[in-house]
XYZ file of C-alpha atoms in Angstrom:
423
model
C 96.174 91.308 101.871
C 99.696 92.680 102.251
C 98.217 95.443 104.355
C 94.859 95.202 106.024
C 94.747 98.972 106.287
C 95.435 99.275 102.616
C 92.578 96.911 101.754
C 90.081 99.034 103.619
C 91.500 102.316 102.475
C 91.557 101.259 98.860
C 88.218 99.491 98.783
C 86.233 102.424 100.110
C 86.989 105.906 101.325
C 87.129 105.249 105.076
C 84.867 108.033 106.252
C 82.891 105.390 108.079
C 86.184 103.996 109.284
C 84.851 102.687 112.567
C 82.085 100.787 110.793
C 83.964 99.668 107.712
C 87.398 98.693 108.957
C 87.641 95.185 107.618
C 85.183 96.387 105.110
C 83.349 93.377 103.716
C 80.103 92.082 105.133
C 76.680 90.733 104.362
C 73.890 89.171 106.365
C 70.186 88.982 105.601
C 69.035 88.028 109.091
C 66.694 90.458 110.804
C 68.352 90.255 114.202
C 71.879 90.861 115.417
C 74.531 88.320 114.497
C 76.916 88.096 117.407
C 80.572 87.558 116.598
C 82.850 85.960 119.187
C 84.063 88.765 121.454
C 87.702 89.771 121.240
C 89.558 90.783 124.387
C 91.817 93.715 123.614
C 95.014 93.819 125.629
C 94.839 96.993 127.681
C 98.428 96.440 128.769
C 99.766 96.856 125.251
C 102.105 99.847 125.406
C 101.255 102.843 123.307
C 103.853 103.651 120.694
C 106.050 106.551 121.678
C 105.000 109.206 119.211
C 107.294 112.011 118.046
C 107.001 115.015 120.328
C 106.736 117.258 117.302
C 104.257 116.461 114.538
C 104.231 119.844 112.906
C 106.709 119.042 110.149
C 104.707 116.011 108.998
C 101.377 117.813 109.476
C 102.506 120.796 107.449
C 103.781 118.586 104.634
C 100.570 116.556 104.524
C 98.328 119.620 104.496
C 100.334 121.966 102.271
C 102.023 119.588 99.829
C 100.164 116.283 99.701
C 96.577 117.561 100.007
C 97.212 121.078 98.670
C 94.755 122.573 101.156
C 93.783 126.131 100.252
C 91.642 128.888 101.678
C 87.972 127.987 101.840
C 88.474 124.193 101.680
C 86.372 121.985 103.943
C 88.661 119.288 105.371
C 87.619 116.109 107.177
C 90.370 114.660 109.414
C 90.007 111.169 110.916
C 91.994 108.877 113.152
C 92.134 107.088 116.485
C 92.350 108.401 120.015
C 96.079 107.564 119.951
C 96.469 109.866 116.940
C 95.110 112.971 118.675
C 98.383 114.963 118.805
C 98.890 114.450 115.075
C 95.245 115.155 114.249
C 95.395 118.374 116.229
C 98.493 119.554 114.371
C 96.859 118.717 111.049
C 93.760 120.683 112.058
C 95.890 123.688 113.031
C 97.782 123.566 109.716
C 94.448 123.401 107.881
C 93.117 126.425 109.743
C 96.355 128.380 109.182
C 95.571 128.214 105.474
C 92.091 129.643 105.865
C 90.386 126.251 105.517
C 87.893 124.631 107.895
C 88.789 121.349 109.680
C 86.426 118.772 111.164
C 88.087 116.058 113.276
C 86.549 112.596 113.756
C 88.059 110.256 116.342
C 87.378 106.624 117.235
C 88.963 103.892 119.330
C 90.280 100.504 118.305
C 87.514 98.829 120.310
C 84.691 100.697 118.608
C 85.267 99.038 115.241
C 84.657 95.594 116.723
C 81.742 96.670 118.904
C 79.919 97.917 115.816
C 79.856 94.303 114.673
C 79.181 92.562 117.967
C 76.471 94.885 119.256
C 74.792 96.255 116.123
C 72.136 94.079 114.415
C 73.238 92.540 111.125
C 70.100 93.898 109.444
C 71.770 97.314 109.356
C 74.874 96.112 107.493
C 73.338 96.838 104.099
C 72.180 100.318 105.093
C 74.111 103.052 103.324
C 76.040 105.297 105.771
C 73.988 108.474 105.296
C 76.189 110.640 107.513
C 79.204 109.858 105.363
C 77.252 110.544 102.194
C 76.366 113.964 103.568
C 79.943 114.695 104.548
C 81.451 113.491 101.283
C 78.960 115.695 99.487
C 80.411 118.869 101.000
C 84.080 118.303 101.864
C 86.981 119.109 99.554
C 89.707 117.133 101.324
C 89.925 113.967 103.421
C 92.990 113.231 105.592
C 92.995 110.077 107.689
C 95.279 107.655 109.498
C 95.022 103.969 108.626
C 94.707 102.937 112.256
C 93.362 99.605 113.387
C 94.388 95.991 113.828
C 93.236 93.101 111.705
C 93.045 90.751 114.672
C 90.292 92.925 116.144
C 87.993 91.498 113.470
C 88.879 87.853 113.830
C 85.677 85.819 113.799
C 83.457 88.460 112.199
C 81.348 86.717 109.518
C 82.680 87.408 106.038
C 79.138 87.941 104.772
C 78.700 90.863 107.140
C 81.928 92.471 105.976
C 80.932 92.175 102.331
C 77.527 93.705 103.048
C 79.045 96.749 104.734
C 81.510 97.169 101.899
C 78.678 97.205 99.373
C 76.700 99.659 101.478
C 79.646 102.058 101.605
C 80.473 101.847 97.886
C 78.287 104.873 97.001
C 80.355 106.991 99.415
C 83.567 106.185 97.545
C 81.804 106.682 94.207
C 80.645 110.154 95.212
C 84.160 111.019 96.398
C 85.541 110.094 92.980
C 82.801 112.002 91.187
C 83.418 115.142 93.221
C 87.202 114.840 93.066
C 87.690 114.838 96.830
C 91.442 114.991 97.529
C 92.232 112.063 99.834
C 95.396 111.472 101.854
C 95.879 108.252 103.837
C 98.629 108.090 106.482
C 100.179 104.685 107.092
C 100.450 102.739 103.833
C 101.385 99.548 105.671
C 103.577 101.345 108.229
C 101.010 102.653 110.702
C 102.620 101.882 114.100
C 100.028 99.564 115.602
C 101.065 96.909 118.105
C 100.008 94.184 115.693
C 101.966 95.579 112.755
C 105.112 95.981 114.870
C 104.852 92.378 116.054
C 104.480 91.105 112.498
C 107.528 93.042 111.310
C 109.587 92.135 114.377
C 110.287 95.764 115.311
C 109.203 98.055 118.143
C 106.311 100.469 117.782
C 108.781 103.310 118.224
C 110.860 102.037 115.309
C 107.783 101.631 113.133
C 106.524 105.098 114.040
C 109.876 106.609 113.160
C 109.923 104.753 109.865
C 106.466 106.035 108.945
C 107.206 109.649 109.815
C 110.567 109.624 108.038
C 108.786 108.210 105.008
C 106.204 110.986 105.080
C 109.077 113.478 105.159
C 110.432 112.120 101.849
C 111.777 114.119 98.909
C 108.634 114.227 96.772
C 110.415 115.772 93.808
C 112.781 112.798 93.738
C 109.849 110.370 93.978
C 108.156 112.139 91.089
C 111.286 111.891 88.950
C 111.729 108.173 89.661
C 108.032 107.544 89.123
C 108.040 109.249 85.755
C 110.985 107.112 84.635
C 109.295 103.876 85.741
C 106.067 105.013 84.089
C 107.933 105.615 80.830
C 109.338 102.060 80.876
C 105.897 100.550 81.524
C 104.212 102.723 78.900
C 106.599 101.437 76.247
C 106.045 97.768 77.067
C 103.635 95.038 76.040
C 104.158 92.312 78.640
C 105.209 92.366 82.278
C 106.674 89.285 83.952
C 107.327 88.640 87.657
C 109.572 85.794 88.826
C 110.892 84.673 92.191
C 112.795 81.609 93.473
C 109.756 80.768 95.636
C 107.861 79.561 92.544
C 106.397 82.832 91.306
C 106.209 83.094 87.526
C 103.487 85.494 86.434
C 102.879 87.228 83.090
C 100.347 89.884 82.144
C 99.708 92.314 79.297
C 100.212 96.029 79.957
C 100.088 97.552 76.479
C 98.159 100.819 76.298
C 97.099 100.797 79.948
C 96.812 104.086 81.918
C 99.600 104.458 84.474
C 99.410 106.357 87.775
C 102.389 107.698 89.708
C 101.659 108.147 93.420
C 104.439 110.545 94.410
C 102.854 111.930 97.576
C 101.418 115.114 96.076
C 97.965 115.729 94.592
C 98.936 118.334 92.014
C 96.763 120.613 89.899
C 97.249 118.188 87.013
C 96.160 115.304 89.242
C 92.988 117.174 90.156
C 92.232 117.649 86.476
C 92.723 113.937 85.803
C 90.515 112.964 88.729
C 89.939 109.356 89.779
C 93.013 107.538 91.074
C 95.158 110.662 90.748
C 93.280 112.447 93.555
C 94.360 109.989 96.275
C 97.776 109.445 97.850
C 99.060 106.989 100.434
C 101.879 108.112 102.703
C 104.706 107.189 102.917
C 104.391 107.574 99.163
C 106.232 106.112 96.230
C 104.285 103.825 93.899
C 103.610 103.377 90.208
C 100.560 101.285 89.350
C 98.363 100.225 86.456
C 95.409 97.975 85.714
C 96.464 95.123 83.387
C 94.998 94.150 80.025
C 91.930 91.951 80.748
C 92.279 88.274 79.922
C 96.085 88.270 79.760
C 97.194 87.133 83.229
C 98.797 83.691 83.326
C 101.035 81.877 85.766
C 101.602 81.758 89.518
C 102.076 84.315 92.325
C 103.440 83.005 95.620
C 103.513 84.954 98.886
C 105.651 83.218 101.496
C 104.110 84.939 104.519
C 101.325 87.415 105.196
C 98.577 88.178 107.689
C 94.822 88.637 107.602
C 92.696 89.366 110.681
C 95.785 88.690 112.761
C 96.215 85.188 111.351
C 99.413 84.212 109.566
C 98.977 82.915 106.021
C 101.886 80.724 105.006
C 102.784 79.924 101.401
C 99.822 81.566 99.646
C 99.729 80.389 96.034
C 97.534 82.089 93.421
C 97.264 80.480 89.978
C 95.951 82.330 86.914
C 94.871 81.295 83.450
C 93.662 83.569 80.651
C 93.002 86.482 82.977
C 91.285 84.701 85.865
C 92.257 83.303 89.235
C 91.784 79.549 88.937
C 93.265 78.326 92.215
C 93.993 79.771 95.652
C 95.839 77.562 98.129
C 98.155 77.951 101.114
C 100.237 75.789 103.396
C 98.413 77.225 106.400
C 96.053 80.003 107.449
C 93.950 80.342 104.289
C 90.555 80.198 106.015
C 89.863 83.944 106.603
C 90.838 84.892 103.049
C 88.854 82.019 101.543
C 85.775 83.028 103.554
C 85.944 86.591 102.201
C 86.468 85.272 98.681
C 83.485 82.919 98.890
C 81.232 85.710 100.199
C 82.170 88.157 97.434
C 80.438 88.526 94.085
C 81.487 88.590 90.414
C 84.911 90.044 89.697
C 86.635 88.525 92.719
C 88.762 86.300 90.451
C 90.057 89.054 88.149
C 93.620 90.408 88.403
C 93.138 94.089 89.141
C 96.381 96.012 89.679
C 100.141 95.760 89.267
C 101.854 98.036 91.817
C 105.583 98.878 91.912
C 107.268 100.503 94.918
C 109.812 103.242 94.194
C 110.657 104.789 97.602
C 114.278 103.912 98.449
C 113.945 105.649 101.810
C 111.556 103.028 103.208
C 113.888 100.584 104.943
C 113.326 98.434 108.016
C 115.807 98.231 110.890
C 118.284 95.392 110.484
C 117.202 94.675 106.925
C 113.970 92.985 108.010
C 111.370 92.219 105.333
C 108.579 94.808 105.440
C 106.051 93.755 102.785
C 105.263 97.429 102.211
C 103.834 98.714 98.931
C 106.000 101.809 98.554
C 109.373 100.247 99.380
C 111.583 100.448 96.287
C 111.642 97.129 94.450
C 108.418 95.777 95.941
C 105.966 94.347 93.399
C 102.345 93.771 94.431
C 99.685 92.015 92.368
C 96.100 92.782 93.362
C 93.230 90.405 92.664
C 89.700 91.802 92.807
C 88.695 95.402 93.506
C 90.724 97.972 91.524
C 88.532 101.065 91.685
C 91.191 102.883 93.715
C 93.638 102.371 90.833
C 91.337 103.694 88.130
C 89.774 100.347 87.200
C 86.114 99.360 87.002
C 85.952 96.280 89.247
C 83.889 97.205 92.328
C 83.710 93.744 93.907
C 84.048 93.805 97.711
C 87.146 91.628 97.785
C 90.853 92.222 97.322
C 93.841 89.929 97.800
C 97.350 91.339 97.583
C 100.236 89.061 96.571
C 103.843 90.127 97.027
C 107.211 88.462 97.685
C 110.555 90.044 98.574
C 113.439 89.860 96.100
C 111.275 89.325 93.028
C 112.461 90.165 89.522
C 110.211 92.159 87.201
C 110.850 92.440 83.490
C 109.096 94.436 80.785
C 109.325 92.733 77.393
C 112.202 90.665 78.731
C 114.251 93.578 80.071
C 114.629 93.978 83.864
C 113.078 96.889 85.728
C 113.498 95.219 89.137
C 116.257 92.662 89.694
C 116.135 90.460 92.810
C 114.071 93.049 94.647
C 116.192 96.033 93.632
C 114.735 98.781 91.461
C 117.107 99.773 88.669
C 118.681 103.199 88.946
C 117.182 105.920 86.726
C 120.291 105.914 84.569
C 119.857 102.202 83.909
C 116.162 102.664 83.124
C 116.966 105.467 80.712
C 119.477 103.262 78.923
C 117.059 100.386 78.325
């Protein structure tokens, strides 16, 4: 929930991005199910993109994806992303690899719901299966706006998510190296409005984040990983009413430092995907151990503001989901999903101190240092085994996270490495 783009990117490899953005559907009717049309504002100004993408493109291709001679690379994004996509393609070719660029518009994603019969929602995307069966690398922008999908039946979204699951499964099996650009900071008009910044500011923030010091992120990530690996119980508290505990003993830990290394390729699974701007450490918790409450003061889904989301857990299951306002879209997706939708799936910790909003505004971004995100539902992207087509993301600024009673994050601030080492 924290990031609509993240939910789609992490539920299924978005090769069928124009069909799956929003990513959860199901309908058994034989004819088309028309969703209320959405008028897109053609007057919305395009974000002023950097005149020079080559630095970011080179870093993504050479460092993050590790593209090498002979690789087959699929590059995807929107029509607004064309300058960046072109630079990525050139960087790919400069390394003796072969790029294929796929482009779509914001409108196309919605039209594929409004104008395509619902009977095709459960049909596996064969083109994407073919592509994922031959490519070595996927690089894509997390473009799109949640409000574009307002009013689309949740059942249809779930059906499309299920239909696309084999694509993501094949990607994991083959070890396709996947790089997603955005990670909650893609400069869409909607995202900028929600954060209270301009699209130019958001674009600059994303590109500066991509240009991070990956060696420093790796060092911080390894230190955080060491603290988690030595602990038994993780606790999250916040003045807003959050008080959540979960077991972490013996759980595999992944550091997303922005680079898919040779070691990552050997590990496979979650290690072969990165989200840029990078900087996260995540794990799947011990089943049956989650207890307490997670409160998110404000978030958005399908363009609708959710106020005061409250998730209650007992013995490893979500037992209650309420909100002061705006719960309807999330509840509809939850009701349409299958078994596993009530299971806590991931604990994610942001470690990138370079991700900062102008004027100290709250970002609700996964990678920002000190951000703690609890995922309910699908955790395949994090190395788990819950494939349900539902994911809710709960996060609140200025939370405190402790491991066996000792702080790792205090009031939203990640402890310095020296402090972690001295625990």
